[in-house]
Structure formats: structure tokens, C-alpha cells
CSV table of C-alpha atoms in Angstrom, one decimal:
chain,number,residue,atom,x,y,z
A,1,MET,CA,86.3,111.1,81.5
A,2,ASN,CA,89.5,109.7,80.1
A,3,THR,CA,90.1,106.2,79.4
A,4,ASN,CA,92.1,105.7,82.5
A,5,ASP,CA,89.4,107.1,84.7
A,6,ILE,CA,87.0,104.8,82.9
A,7,ILE,CA,89.1,101.7,83.4
A,8,SER,CA,89.8,102.4,87.1
A,9,SER,CA,86.2,103.4,88.0
A,10,GLY,CA,85.1,99.8,88.6
A,11,LEU,CA,82.0,100.5,86.3
A,12,LEU,CA,83.2,98.0,83.7
A,13,GLU,CA,83.2,95.1,86.5
A,14,LEU,CA,79.9,96.1,87.6
A,15,HIS,CA,78.6,96.0,84.0
A,16,ALA,CA,80.1,92.6,83.5
A,17,ALA,CA,78.1,91.4,86.5
A,18,GLY,CA,74.9,93.0,84.9
A,19,LEU,CA,74.7,95.4,87.9
A,20,THR,CA,74.8,98.5,86.0
A,21,SER,CA,71.6,100.7,85.7
A,22,SER,CA,70.3,101.1,82.3
A,23,THR,CA,71.7,104.6,81.9
A,24,GLU,CA,75.1,103.3,83.2
A,25,ALA,CA,74.8,100.4,80.9
A,26,SER,CA,74.4,102.4,77.7
A,27,GLN,CA,77.2,104.7,78.9
A,28,VAL,CA,79.5,101.7,79.2
A,29,GLU,CA,78.5,100.3,75.8
A,30,GLN,CA,79.2,103.6,74.2
A,31,TRP,CA,82.7,103.7,75.7
A,32,LEU,CA,83.2,100.1,74.6
A,33,ASN,CA,82.6,101.2,71.0
A,34,GLU,CA,84.6,104.3,71.3
A,35,PHE,CA,87.8,103.2,73.1
A,36,PRO,CA,89.7,100.2,72.1
A,37,GLU,CA,91.6,100.2,75.4
A,38,VAL,CA,88.3,100.2,77.4
A,39,ALA,CA,87.1,97.3,75.2
A,40,ALA,CA,90.3,95.4,75.8
A,41,GLU,CA,90.0,95.9,79.5
A,42,TYR,CA,86.5,94.8,79.5
A,43,ALA,CA,87.4,91.6,77.5
A,44,ALA,CA,90.0,90.8,80.2
A,45,ILE,CA,87.6,91.3,83.0
A,46,THR,CA,85.0,89.1,81.5
A,47,ALA,CA,87.6,86.4,80.5
A,48,GLY,CA,88.7,86.4,84.2
A,49,LEU,CA,85.3,85.9,85.3
A,50,GLU,CA,84.6,83.1,82.9
A,51,ALA,CA,87.5,81.3,84.2
A,52,TYR,CA,86.4,81.9,87.7
A,53,ALA,CA,82.9,80.6,86.9
A,54,GLN,CA,84.4,77.5,85.1
A,55,SER,CA,86.5,76.8,88.2
A,56,THR,CA,83.5,76.8,90.5
A,57,GLY,CA,81.2,74.9,88.1
A,58,VAL,CA,78.8,72.2,89.2
A,59,GLN,CA,78.3,69.3,86.7
A,60,PRO,CA,74.7,68.7,86.0
A,61,SER,CA,73.4,65.2,85.5
A,62,PRO,CA,73.5,63.9,81.9
A,63,SER,CA,69.8,63.9,81.6
A,64,VAL,CA,69.6,67.6,81.4
A,65,LYS,CA,71.3,67.6,78.1
A,66,GLU,CA,69.0,64.9,76.7
A,67,ARG,CA,66.0,66.9,77.7
A,68,ILE,CA,67.3,70.0,76.2
A,69,PHE,CA,68.0,68.4,72.9
A,70,GLN,CA,64.6,66.6,72.9
A,71,LYS,CA,62.9,69.9,73.5
A,72,ILE,CA,64.6,71.8,70.7
A,73,ASN,CA,64.0,69.2,68.4
A,74,GLU,CA,60.2,69.0,69.2
A,75,ASP,CA,60.1,72.9,68.8
A,76,GLN,CA,61.9,72.6,65.5
A,77,ILE,CA,59.2,70.1,64.2
A,78,GLY,CA,56.5,72.5,65.4
A,79,ARG,CA,58.3,75.4,63.6
A,80,VAL,CA,58.5,73.6,60.3
A,81,VAL,CA,54.8,72.8,60.4
A,82,ALA,CA,54.0,76.4,61.3
A,83,MET,CA,56.0,77.7,58.5
A,84,LYS,CA,54.2,75.4,55.9
A,85,GLU,CA,50.9,76.6,57.3
A,86,SER,CA,51.6,80.3,57.5
A,87,PRO,CA,51.3,81.2,53.9
A,88,VAL,CA,47.9,79.6,53.8
A,89,THR,CA,46.6,81.3,56.9
A,90,ILE,CA,48.1,84.7,56.7
A,91,LYS,CA,46.9,85.5,53.1
A,92,THR,CA,43.5,84.0,53.3
A,93,GLY,CA,42.0,87.1,51.9
A,94,GLY,CA,44.1,87.4,48.8
A,95,VAL,CA,44.6,83.7,47.9
A,96,PRO,CA,41.9,82.1,45.8
A,97,SER,CA,40.0,79.3,47.6
A,98,PHE,CA,41.4,76.7,45.0
A,99,TRP,CA,45.0,77.4,46.0
A,100,ARG,CA,44.1,77.3,49.7
A,101,THR,CA,42.6,73.9,49.2
A,102,ALA,CA,45.4,72.8,47.1
A,103,ALA,CA,47.9,73.9,49.7
A,104,ALA,CA,45.9,72.2,52.4
A,105,ALA,CA,45.8,69.1,50.4
A,106,ALA,CA,49.5,69.3,49.7
A,107,ILE,CA,50.3,69.5,53.5
A,108,LEU,CA,47.9,66.6,54.1
A,109,LEU,CA,49.6,64.6,51.4
A,110,LEU,CA,52.9,65.4,52.8
A,111,LEU,CA,51.8,64.4,56.4
A,112,GLY,CA,50.2,61.2,55.0
A,113,SER,CA,53.4,60.5,53.1
A,114,ILE,CA,55.5,61.0,56.2
A,115,ALA,CA,53.2,58.6,58.2
A,116,LEU,CA,53.2,56.1,55.4
A,117,ASN,CA,57.0,56.2,55.2
A,118,ILE,CA,57.3,55.6,59.1
A,119,VAL,CA,54.9,52.6,58.8
A,120,ASN,CA,56.8,51.1,55.8
A,121,TYR,CA,60.1,51.6,57.5
A,122,ASN,CA,58.8,49.7,60.5
A,123,LYS,CA,57.4,46.9,58.2
A,124,TYR,CA,60.8,46.8,56.4
A,125,THR,CA,62.8,46.4,59.7
A,126,GLN,CA,60.4,43.8,60.9
A,127,ALA,CA,60.5,41.9,57.6
A,128,ASN,CA,64.4,42.1,57.7
A,129,LYS,CA,64.3,40.5,61.2
A,130,ASP,CA,61.9,37.7,60.1
A,131,LEU,CA,64.2,37.0,57.1
A,132,GLU,CA,67.2,36.7,59.3
A,133,THR,CA,65.4,34.1,61.7
A,134,SER,CA,64.2,32.1,58.7
A,135,GLU,CA,67.7,32.1,57.2
A,136,GLN,CA,69.2,30.8,60.5
A,137,SER,CA,66.6,28.0,60.9
A,138,LEU,CA,67.1,27.1,57.2
A,139,ALA,CA,70.9,26.8,57.8
A,140,SER,CA,70.5,24.5,60.8
A,141,LEU,CA,68.0,22.3,59.0
A,142,GLU,CA,70.4,21.9,56.0
A,143,GLU,CA,73.1,21.0,58.4
A,144,LYS,CA,70.9,18.3,60.0
A,145,ASN,CA,69.8,17.2,56.5
A,146,LYS,CA,73.4,16.7,55.4
A,147,LEU,CA,74.2,14.6,58.5
A,148,MET,CA,71.0,12.5,57.8
A,149,GLU,CA,72.1,11.9,54.3
A,150,ALA,CA,75.5,10.7,55.4
A,151,ASP,CA,73.9,8.3,57.7
A,152,MET,CA,71.5,7.1,55.0
A,153,SER,CA,74.2,6.6,52.7
A,154,VAL,CA,75.8,4.1,55.0
A,155,VAL,CA,72.6,2.2,55.7
A,156,GLN,CA,71.4,2.2,51.9
A,157,SER,CA,74.9,1.1,50.4
A,158,LYS,CA,74.3,-2.2,48.6
A,159,TYR,CA,77.6,-3.3,50.1
A,160,SER,CA,76.8,-2.7,53.7
A,161,VAL,CA,76.2,-5.6,56.0
A,162,PRO,CA,74.2,-4.9,59.0
A,163,VAL,CA,75.1,-6.6,62.3
A,164,ALA,CA,73.0,-6.1,65.2
A,165,LEU,CA,74.7,-5.8,68.6
A,166,LYS,CA,72.5,-7.1,71.5
A,167,GLY,CA,72.4,-5.9,75.0
A,168,LEU,CA,74.3,-8.1,77.5
A,169,GLU,CA,74.1,-8.4,81.3
A,170,ALA,CA,75.6,-5.1,82.0
A,171,ALA,CA,72.8,-3.4,80.1
A,172,PRO,CA,70.1,-5.7,78.7
A,173,ASP,CA,68.2,-2.8,77.0
A,174,ALA,CA,71.2,-1.4,75.2
A,175,ALA,CA,71.7,-2.1,71.4
A,176,ALA,CA,73.8,-1.0,68.7
A,177,LYS,CA,74.3,-1.6,64.9
A,178,ILE,CA,77.3,-2.2,62.9
A,179,PHE,CA,77.3,-1.6,59.2
A,180,TRP,CA,80.4,-3.5,57.6
A,181,MET,CA,81.2,-2.6,54.0
A,182,LYS,CA,82.1,-5.8,52.4
A,183,ASN,CA,83.9,-4.1,49.4
A,184,THR,CA,86.1,-1.9,51.4
A,185,GLY,CA,86.1,-3.4,54.9
A,186,GLU,CA,84.9,0.0,56.4
A,187,VAL,CA,83.1,-0.3,59.7
A,188,PHE,CA,80.3,2.1,60.8
A,189,ILE,CA,78.5,2.0,64.1
A,190,ASP,CA,75.1,3.5,65.0
A,191,PRO,CA,75.5,3.8,68.9
A,192,SER,CA,72.2,5.7,69.4
A,193,ASN,CA,70.8,3.0,71.6
A,194,LEU,CA,73.7,2.8,74.0
A,195,PRO,CA,73.2,4.1,77.5
A,196,GLU,CA,74.8,7.5,78.4
A,197,THR,CA,78.5,7.0,79.5
A,198,PRO,CA,79.4,8.0,83.1
A,199,GLN,CA,82.0,10.8,83.5
A,200,GLY,CA,85.4,9.8,82.5
A,201,LYS,CA,84.3,6.7,80.7
A,202,GLN,CA,83.9,5.9,77.0
A,203,TYR,CA,82.6,3.0,74.8
A,204,GLN,CA,85.2,1.3,72.8
A,205,LEU,CA,84.4,-1.0,69.8
A,206,TRP,CA,86.2,-4.3,69.4
A,207,ALA,CA,86.3,-6.5,66.4
A,208,ILE,CA,86.8,-10.2,67.2
A,209,VAL,CA,89.3,-11.6,64.7
A,210,ASP,CA,90.6,-15.1,65.1
A,211,GLY,CA,88.9,-15.3,68.5
A,212,LYS,CA,90.8,-12.2,69.9
A,213,PRO,CA,89.4,-8.8,70.4
A,214,VAL,CA,91.2,-6.1,68.3
A,215,ASP,CA,90.7,-2.4,69.0
A,216,ALA,CA,88.2,-0.9,66.5
A,217,GLY,CA,88.2,2.7,67.9
A,218,MET,CA,86.6,4.9,70.4
A,219,ILE,CA,82.8,5.7,70.0
A,220,LEU,CA,81.8,9.3,70.2
A,221,THR,CA,78.9,9.6,72.5
A,222,SER,CA,78.5,13.3,73.3
A,223,LYS,CA,74.9,13.8,74.2
A,224,GLN,CA,75.3,17.5,73.3
A,225,GLY,CA,73.8,18.5,70.0
A,226,ASP,CA,73.5,15.7,67.3
A,227,LYS,CA,74.8,13.0,69.4
A,228,PHE,CA,75.2,9.3,68.6
A,229,ARG,CA,75.4,9.8,64.8
A,230,ILE,CA,76.5,6.9,62.8
A,231,GLN,CA,80.3,7.2,62.8
A,232,LYS,CA,83.1,5.5,60.9
A,233,MET,CA,85.3,3.1,62.9
A,234,LYS,CA,88.5,1.2,62.0
A,235,SER,CA,88.4,-0.9,59.0
A,236,PHE,CA,88.6,-4.7,59.0
A,237,GLY,CA,89.0,-7.1,56.1
A,238,LYS,CA,87.3,-9.7,58.2
A,239,ALA,CA,85.7,-10.0,61.6
A,240,GLU,CA,83.8,-12.8,63.4
A,241,ALA,CA,82.0,-10.4,65.7
A,242,PHE,CA,81.7,-7.0,67.1
A,243,ALA,CA,81.5,-6.0,70.8
A,244,VAL,CA,81.3,-2.6,72.7
A,245,THR,CA,82.8,-2.3,76.2
A,246,LEU,CA,82.8,0.5,78.6
A,247,GLU,CA,86.5,1.7,79.1
A,248,THR,CA,88.3,4.7,80.6
A,249,GLU,CA,88.4,7.6,78.3
A,250,LYS,CA,90.9,7.2,75.4
A,251,GLY,CA,90.4,3.5,75.5
A,252,ASN,CA,92.6,0.5,76.4
A,253,PRO,CA,94.7,-1.9,74.4
A,254,THR,CA,92.6,-4.9,75.5
A,255,PRO,CA,89.2,-4.7,76.9
A,256,GLU,CA,89.0,-4.3,80.6
A,257,GLY,CA,85.6,-2.8,81.4
A,258,PRO,CA,82.2,-4.5,81.2
A,259,MET,CA,80.8,-5.5,77.8
A,260,PHE,CA,77.6,-3.8,76.9
A,261,VAL,CA,76.7,-5.2,73.6
A,262,MET,CA,77.8,-7.9,71.1
A,263,GLY,CA,76.9,-9.2,67.8
A,264,LYS,CA,78.1,-12.0,65.3
A,265,MET,CA,78.5,-11.4,61.6
B,1,MET,CA,80.9,60.8,65.0
B,2,ASP,CA,83.3,61.0,68.0
B,3,THR,CA,85.5,63.7,66.5
B,4,ILE,CA,86.2,66.3,69.2
B,5,GLN,CA,85.6,69.5,67.5
B,6,LYS,CA,87.0,72.7,69.0
B,7,TYR,CA,85.6,75.9,68.0
B,8,ASN,CA,86.7,79.5,68.8
B,9,GLU,CA,84.1,81.9,70.1
B,10,GLU,CA,83.6,83.7,66.7
B,11,GLU,CA,83.0,80.3,64.9
B,12,LEU,CA,80.7,79.1,67.6
B,13,VAL,CA,78.6,82.3,67.5
B,14,LEU,CA,78.2,82.0,63.7
B,15,MET,CA,77.2,78.5,63.8
B,16,LEU,CA,74.7,79.0,66.7
B,17,GLN,CA,73.2,81.9,64.7
B,18,ARG,CA,72.5,79.3,62.0
B,19,GLN,CA,70.9,77.1,64.6
B,20,ASP,CA,73.6,74.4,64.3
B,21,GLN,CA,72.8,71.7,67.0
B,22,GLN,CA,76.4,70.4,67.0
B,23,ALA,CA,77.7,73.8,68.0
B,24,PHE,CA,74.9,73.9,70.5
B,25,ALA,CA,76.0,70.6,72.1
B,26,TYR,CA,79.6,71.9,72.2
B,27,LEU,CA,78.3,75.1,73.9
B,28,TYR,CA,76.5,72.9,76.4
B,29,ASP,CA,79.4,70.7,77.1
B,30,ASN,CA,81.6,73.6,77.7
B,31,TYR,CA,79.5,75.9,79.7
B,32,ALA,CA,76.7,73.9,81.4
B,33,PRO,CA,78.8,73.1,84.5
B,34,ALA,CA,79.8,76.8,85.0
B,35,LEU,CA,76.3,78.0,84.5
B,36,ASN,CA,74.8,75.3,86.7
B,37,GLY,CA,77.3,76.5,89.4
B,38,VAL,CA,76.0,80.0,89.1
B,39,ILE,CA,72.4,78.8,89.5
B,40,PHE,CA,73.2,76.3,92.2
B,41,ARG,CA,74.8,79.0,94.3
B,42,LEU,CA,71.5,80.9,94.1
B,43,VAL,CA,69.1,78.1,94.7
B,44,GLU,CA,71.0,75.8,96.7
B,45,ASP,CA,69.0,72.8,95.3
B,46,ARG,CA,70.4,70.5,92.6
B,47,SER,CA,67.2,69.4,91.0
B,48,LEU,CA,65.8,72.9,90.9
B,49,SER,CA,69.1,74.1,89.5
B,50,GLU,CA,68.9,71.6,86.8
B,51,ASP,CA,65.4,72.6,85.9
B,52,ILE,CA,66.5,76.2,85.6
B,53,LEU,CA,69.6,75.1,83.6
B,54,GLN,CA,67.4,73.5,81.1
B,55,GLU,CA,65.4,76.6,80.8
B,56,ALA,CA,68.4,78.8,80.5
B,57,PHE,CA,69.7,76.7,77.6
B,58,LEU,CA,66.5,76.7,75.8
B,59,LYS,CA,66.4,80.4,76.2
B,60,ILE,CA,69.9,80.6,74.8
B,61,TRP,CA,69.0,78.5,71.9
B,62,ASN,CA,65.7,80.3,71.2
B,63,ASN,CA,67.0,83.8,71.8
B,64,PHE,CA,70.4,83.5,70.3
B,65,SER,CA,69.7,86.1,67.7
B,66,SER,CA,69.5,88.7,70.4
B,67,TYR,CA,73.3,88.1,71.4
B,68,ASP,CA,75.3,90.9,70.2
B,69,ARG,CA,79.0,90.0,69.9
B,70,THR,CA,80.0,93.6,70.0
B,71,LYS,CA,78.7,94.0,73.5
B,72,GLY,CA,80.9,91.4,75.0
B,73,ARG,CA,81.7,87.7,75.5
B,74,LEU,CA,79.3,85.0,74.8
B,75,PHE,CA,79.8,83.6,78.4
B,76,THR,CA,79.0,86.9,80.0
B,77,TRP,CA,75.7,87.2,78.0
B,78,MET,CA,74.8,83.6,78.9
B,79,MET,CA,75.8,84.1,82.6
B,80,ASN,CA,73.6,87.3,82.9
B,81,LEU,CA,70.7,85.7,81.1
B,82,THR,CA,71.0,82.6,83.3
B,83,LYS,CA,71.4,84.8,86.5
B,84,ASN,CA,68.2,86.8,85.7
B,85,LEU,CA,66.2,83.7,84.9
B,86,THR,CA,67.2,82.2,88.2
B,87,ILE,CA,66.4,85.3,90.1
B,88,ASP,CA,63.1,85.4,88.3
B,89,THR,CA,62.2,81.9,89.0
B,90,LEU,CA,63.0,82.3,92.6
B,91,ARG,CA,60.9,85.4,92.9
B,92,SER,CA,57.9,83.8,91.0
B,93,LYS,CA,58.1,80.9,93.3
B,94,GLY,CA,58.0,83.2,96.4
B,95,TYR,CA,61.1,81.4,97.3
B,96,LYS,CA,62.4,81.6,100.8
B,97,LYS,CA,65.8,82.6,99.4
B,98,GLN,CA,64.3,86.1,99.1
B,99,THR,CA,64.8,86.7,102.7
B,100,LYS,CA,68.5,85.9,102.3
B,101,ILE,CA,68.8,88.3,99.4
B,102,SER,CA,67.6,91.1,101.7
B,103,GLY,CA,70.9,90.8,103.4
B,104,ASP,CA,71.0,89.7,107.0
B,105,GLU,CA,74.2,88.6,108.6
B,106,ASN,CA,73.7,85.0,107.8
B,107,SER,CA,73.6,85.2,104.2
B,108,VAL,CA,77.3,86.0,104.1
B,109,ASN,CA,78.1,82.7,105.8
B,110,ASN,CA,75.6,80.8,103.8
B,111,LEU,CA,77.1,82.0,100.6
B,112,GLN,CA,80.5,81.0,101.7
B,113,ASP,CA,79.2,77.5,102.8
B,114,THR,CA,77.8,77.1,99.4
B,115,ASN,CA,81.0,77.9,97.7
B,116,SER,CA,83.0,75.2,99.7
B,117,GLY,CA,80.1,72.9,98.7
B,118,ALA,CA,80.7,73.7,95.1
B,119,GLU,CA,84.3,72.9,95.6
B,120,LYS,CA,83.6,69.3,95.3
B,121,PHE,CA,82.7,69.7,91.6
B,122,ASP,CA,85.8,71.7,90.8
B,123,ALA,CA,86.5,70.9,87.1
B,124,MET,CA,89.7,72.9,86.6
B,125,GLY,CA,93.1,73.5,88.3
B,126,ILE,CA,92.3,77.2,88.7
B,127,ARG,CA,91.3,76.6,92.2
B,128,LYS,CA,94.7,76.3,93.3
B,129,GLN,CA,95.7,79.7,92.1
B,130,LEU,CA,92.5,81.2,93.5
B,131,ALA,CA,93.5,80.0,96.9
B,132,ASN,CA,95.6,83.0,97.1
B,133,LEU,CA,92.5,85.3,96.7
B,134,LYS,CA,91.8,87.1,99.9
B,135,ALA,CA,88.6,86.1,101.5
B,136,ASP,CA,87.0,89.6,101.4
B,137,GLN,CA,88.0,89.9,97.8
B,138,ARG,CA,86.3,86.7,96.9
B,139,LEU,CA,83.3,87.6,98.6
B,140,VAL,CA,82.8,90.7,96.8
B,141,ILE,CA,83.2,88.9,93.5
B,142,ASP,CA,80.8,86.2,94.5
B,143,LEU,CA,78.3,88.7,95.8
B,144,ALA,CA,78.6,90.7,92.5
B,145,TYR,CA,78.5,87.9,90.1
B,146,PHE,CA,76.8,84.9,91.7
B,147,SER,CA,74.5,86.2,94.4
B,148,GLY,CA,71.8,88.2,92.6
B,149,LEU,CA,72.3,91.0,95.0
B,150,THR,CA,72.1,94.7,93.8
B,151,GLN,CA,74.9,97.1,94.2
B,152,ASP,CA,72.9,98.6,97.1
B,153,GLU,CA,72.5,95.3,98.7
B,154,ILE,CA,76.1,94.3,98.3
B,155,ALA,CA,77.1,97.5,100.1
B,156,LYS,CA,74.9,96.5,102.9
B,157,GLU,CA,76.0,93.1,103.1
B,158,ILE,CA,79.6,93.9,103.4
B,159,GLY,CA,78.9,97.1,105.4
B,160,ILE,CA,80.5,99.6,103.1
B,161,PRO,CA,79.3,102.7,101.5
B,162,LEU,CA,77.6,102.3,98.1
B,163,GLY,CA,80.3,104.3,96.5
B,164,THR,CA,83.0,102.0,97.6
B,165,VAL,CA,81.4,99.0,96.0
B,166,LYS,CA,82.8,99.7,92.5
B,167,THR,CA,86.3,100.3,93.8
B,168,ARG,CA,86.2,97.1,95.9
B,169,MET,CA,85.2,95.2,92.9
B,170,ARG,CA,87.9,96.8,90.7
B,171,THR,CA,90.6,95.8,93.3
B,172,ALA,CA,89.1,92.3,93.9
B,173,LEU,CA,88.9,91.7,90.0
B,174,LEU,CA,92.3,92.9,89.4
B,175,GLU,CA,93.7,90.4,91.9
B,176,LEU,CA,91.5,87.7,90.4
B,177,ARG,CA,92.9,88.5,86.9
B,178,ARG,CA,96.5,88.7,88.2
B,179,LEU,CA,96.1,85.2,89.7
B,180,LEU,CA,94.5,83.9,86.5
B,181,GLN,CA,96.8,85.9,84.3
B,182,TYR,CA,93.9,87.7,82.4
B,183,SER,CA,95.4,91.1,82.8
């Protein structure tokens, strides 16, 4: 048979499909080794088939790949253990019992060490997590502490003159405290006992100077987070009294809303 | 680790002989749909098809040392391994498909139906070129490569003498290769 006859016989196509009998198959394999033209033709046939199979492929679900890799990894671990054990088991006759015991002990130690590593690693990650939470709560406590200290420095200052503002008709239970620094004229207010403001309204502090109310600033009363902290208002060299009214947001040049609390120096 | 590595067949084979998992993942990504298509056409059941696909890839991984590069393309080896595994599975399950393989009139139609079903999952533009393949040529290719029928059964299926199967396949494959430019 010459190479042209082989190529045109259709046997190569059959072989690529795995449809040749074993005699035919070995014959084809021999030709493939012997004749480069036949091998090239066979390569072209199988390349065409591969492209055809690719074009009619059916995408499997992603879980198949995961399962396969899980399986080969399991098998690999099994194989490693088997390899480690084999010298011990196969040569039992020739190996002195001391070495057998030693090898067994070594394997046990290895397995033990692996287990210990896993346990330690888990402990380590847990400890890391715990540390992170602790650090976070520490930071928030420090923040709180700083604010408290700022409040305390106002209250404790030897120059601070406290003025109690008492609840009026609009809010008999309300109260507020003013701390007036007699050395600097700075005014601080502790508004923590004022009722929550309605939407769109804000408290405004007034200093009564020469019988007239003068704007002393808007009071921040956000209830979110650390609300109602002691806060710095406008400074006054002198004032007869302080009062708080409920005004529209951003405040008014003269008091328009109801007065909540008031106190004289 | 998102580098898209591309291997030629020779590199791929060398890496797989060394049990390189990355190469195996590449092999899977590139050939799983094609092999799944081969299985699906035989079993016509997606979940069974994927079970067999899994088995096939495990076999490819575990028996990779038995692949001989001098005997042909990697895909041809994988396809025949997969096909044989599928046929064995169907037989061991006493699957009903057996009656189809024995070659009654219906099986030809069924096979064509399956093909049009697989069309939904077409991954490549090759389909367009293959539209020009004559129906009887396509049938003989599908029967030979994707049906699990023997030469004898194929001859009965199409209603031609056994001796003609080879030449029919030759003609059909030449046309396929001409269309795909693998001549």
C-alpha cells in the first residue's frame, strides 16, 4: 500500500474515531511512524475533529470543576501517606524492628505535628480577631475619654462661673448650665437636659446684655452619638443673664420662638 | 493569580506528566465543554453527563502517563477515553439508550435532535462554516465520532454496505476540514 492509498482509504478517519479493530489500529500506528505524509494527514483529520467537537460543546456547570479538583487533592494526600508508609510495610522482613518502630514513630510525630499546626493556626487567627475587636473598643473608649476630659476641664476650671438655667413655661422640666470663664469671657453650655428639638428647629443661646438679648450662638443638639456635649459659645465680657429659645434652624437675629430655660448670673 | 496562561500542546503534555494542577485546570477549561458535548450526545441527560465528565477528567489525570504523544493529538486520546467511559457507563447501568445504539430508524432522528439541542451551547463561530456541511456528511461524522456505534452499526444505520463506511467518512471529513481549513 502506498501512502496515497493509505490516506484515501478512510482508515485514518476511522482510527481517529476509535473505530478501528486492534489489527487495523496497530497497522495505522505503524504507518504513522513510517510515513510522515500519513502522520501529517492524520494530524489534520484529528485537528478538524477537535474543532468540530469544540464547536458543538456543552458547557458543564462550574461545580464539576470544583469536584474534580477536590477529588484529585484528596487522592494526592492519600498518595503521600501511602508513600511514607510503603518503605515500612513492604520491607518488613529485612528491616530491623527498631527502625520499623522508629519510622512508625516518625510518621506519628509528623501527623501529630501537622495536627498541632492546624490547631495553632486556628488559635492564632482567633487571637488575631480578638485583638482587633479589643483595639477597636479601646479606640472608641479613648475617644469618649478625651471628650469627657474636655468637659471636665471646663467644669473644673477655677475661673468658671456656673449659671443654672431653669425651665420655663414652655418646658418646666428642662434645664441647662452655663459656664462663664471670668478671665476670658468664654461661654460654655451644657445642654444635656434640654428636650430634643423638633425637625427644622434648633436652640439658640442668648446673652442678656444691658437688658437686651444678644445672639450667643446656636446649640448643637444632635442626638446621634455623643450628643449634648458641653460646647463653646460666643464670648461675652459681661452678661446679666443667659436664655435659650427654640428658633428655626440657623437661628434668628432676635429671639422669636418660645424661651425654654433662663438663668441670671 | 489571574494571569491567563496559554500553553501549546507540547508544554501542556509535559506539565501534565509532572502532575501540574495549573495545567490540568487549563486543560479542563479548554476541553471540558467539548468532552461534555460528546458525553451529552450519548446520554442526553445533563446531570449524568456531568458525572461522567468528572469521572473522565479524573481518569485523564490519573492515567495521564498512558498518553503517548507519538500516537496522536491529546484531544483525540481524551475524546476516545471519554467516549469509551460513557459507553461503559451506559452499558453497566443497563441503560435504555442501548436499544437506540442497536440501530432502529428512530435513532437517526434522535441523534439529529440532540445535535440541534447542543447548538444552544455553541461556543465558537465555527458553526457558521459548518452550516454548509451536507446533512448526510454531518450524520456520518456524528455517528462515527459521537454516537458510540461500531462501523457495522453505522453501516446499518445509514443503510450502506460496510465497505462504504470508510469512504463515506473520508469524503465527509474532507469536506469538514475544507470548511474549517484543516486540510
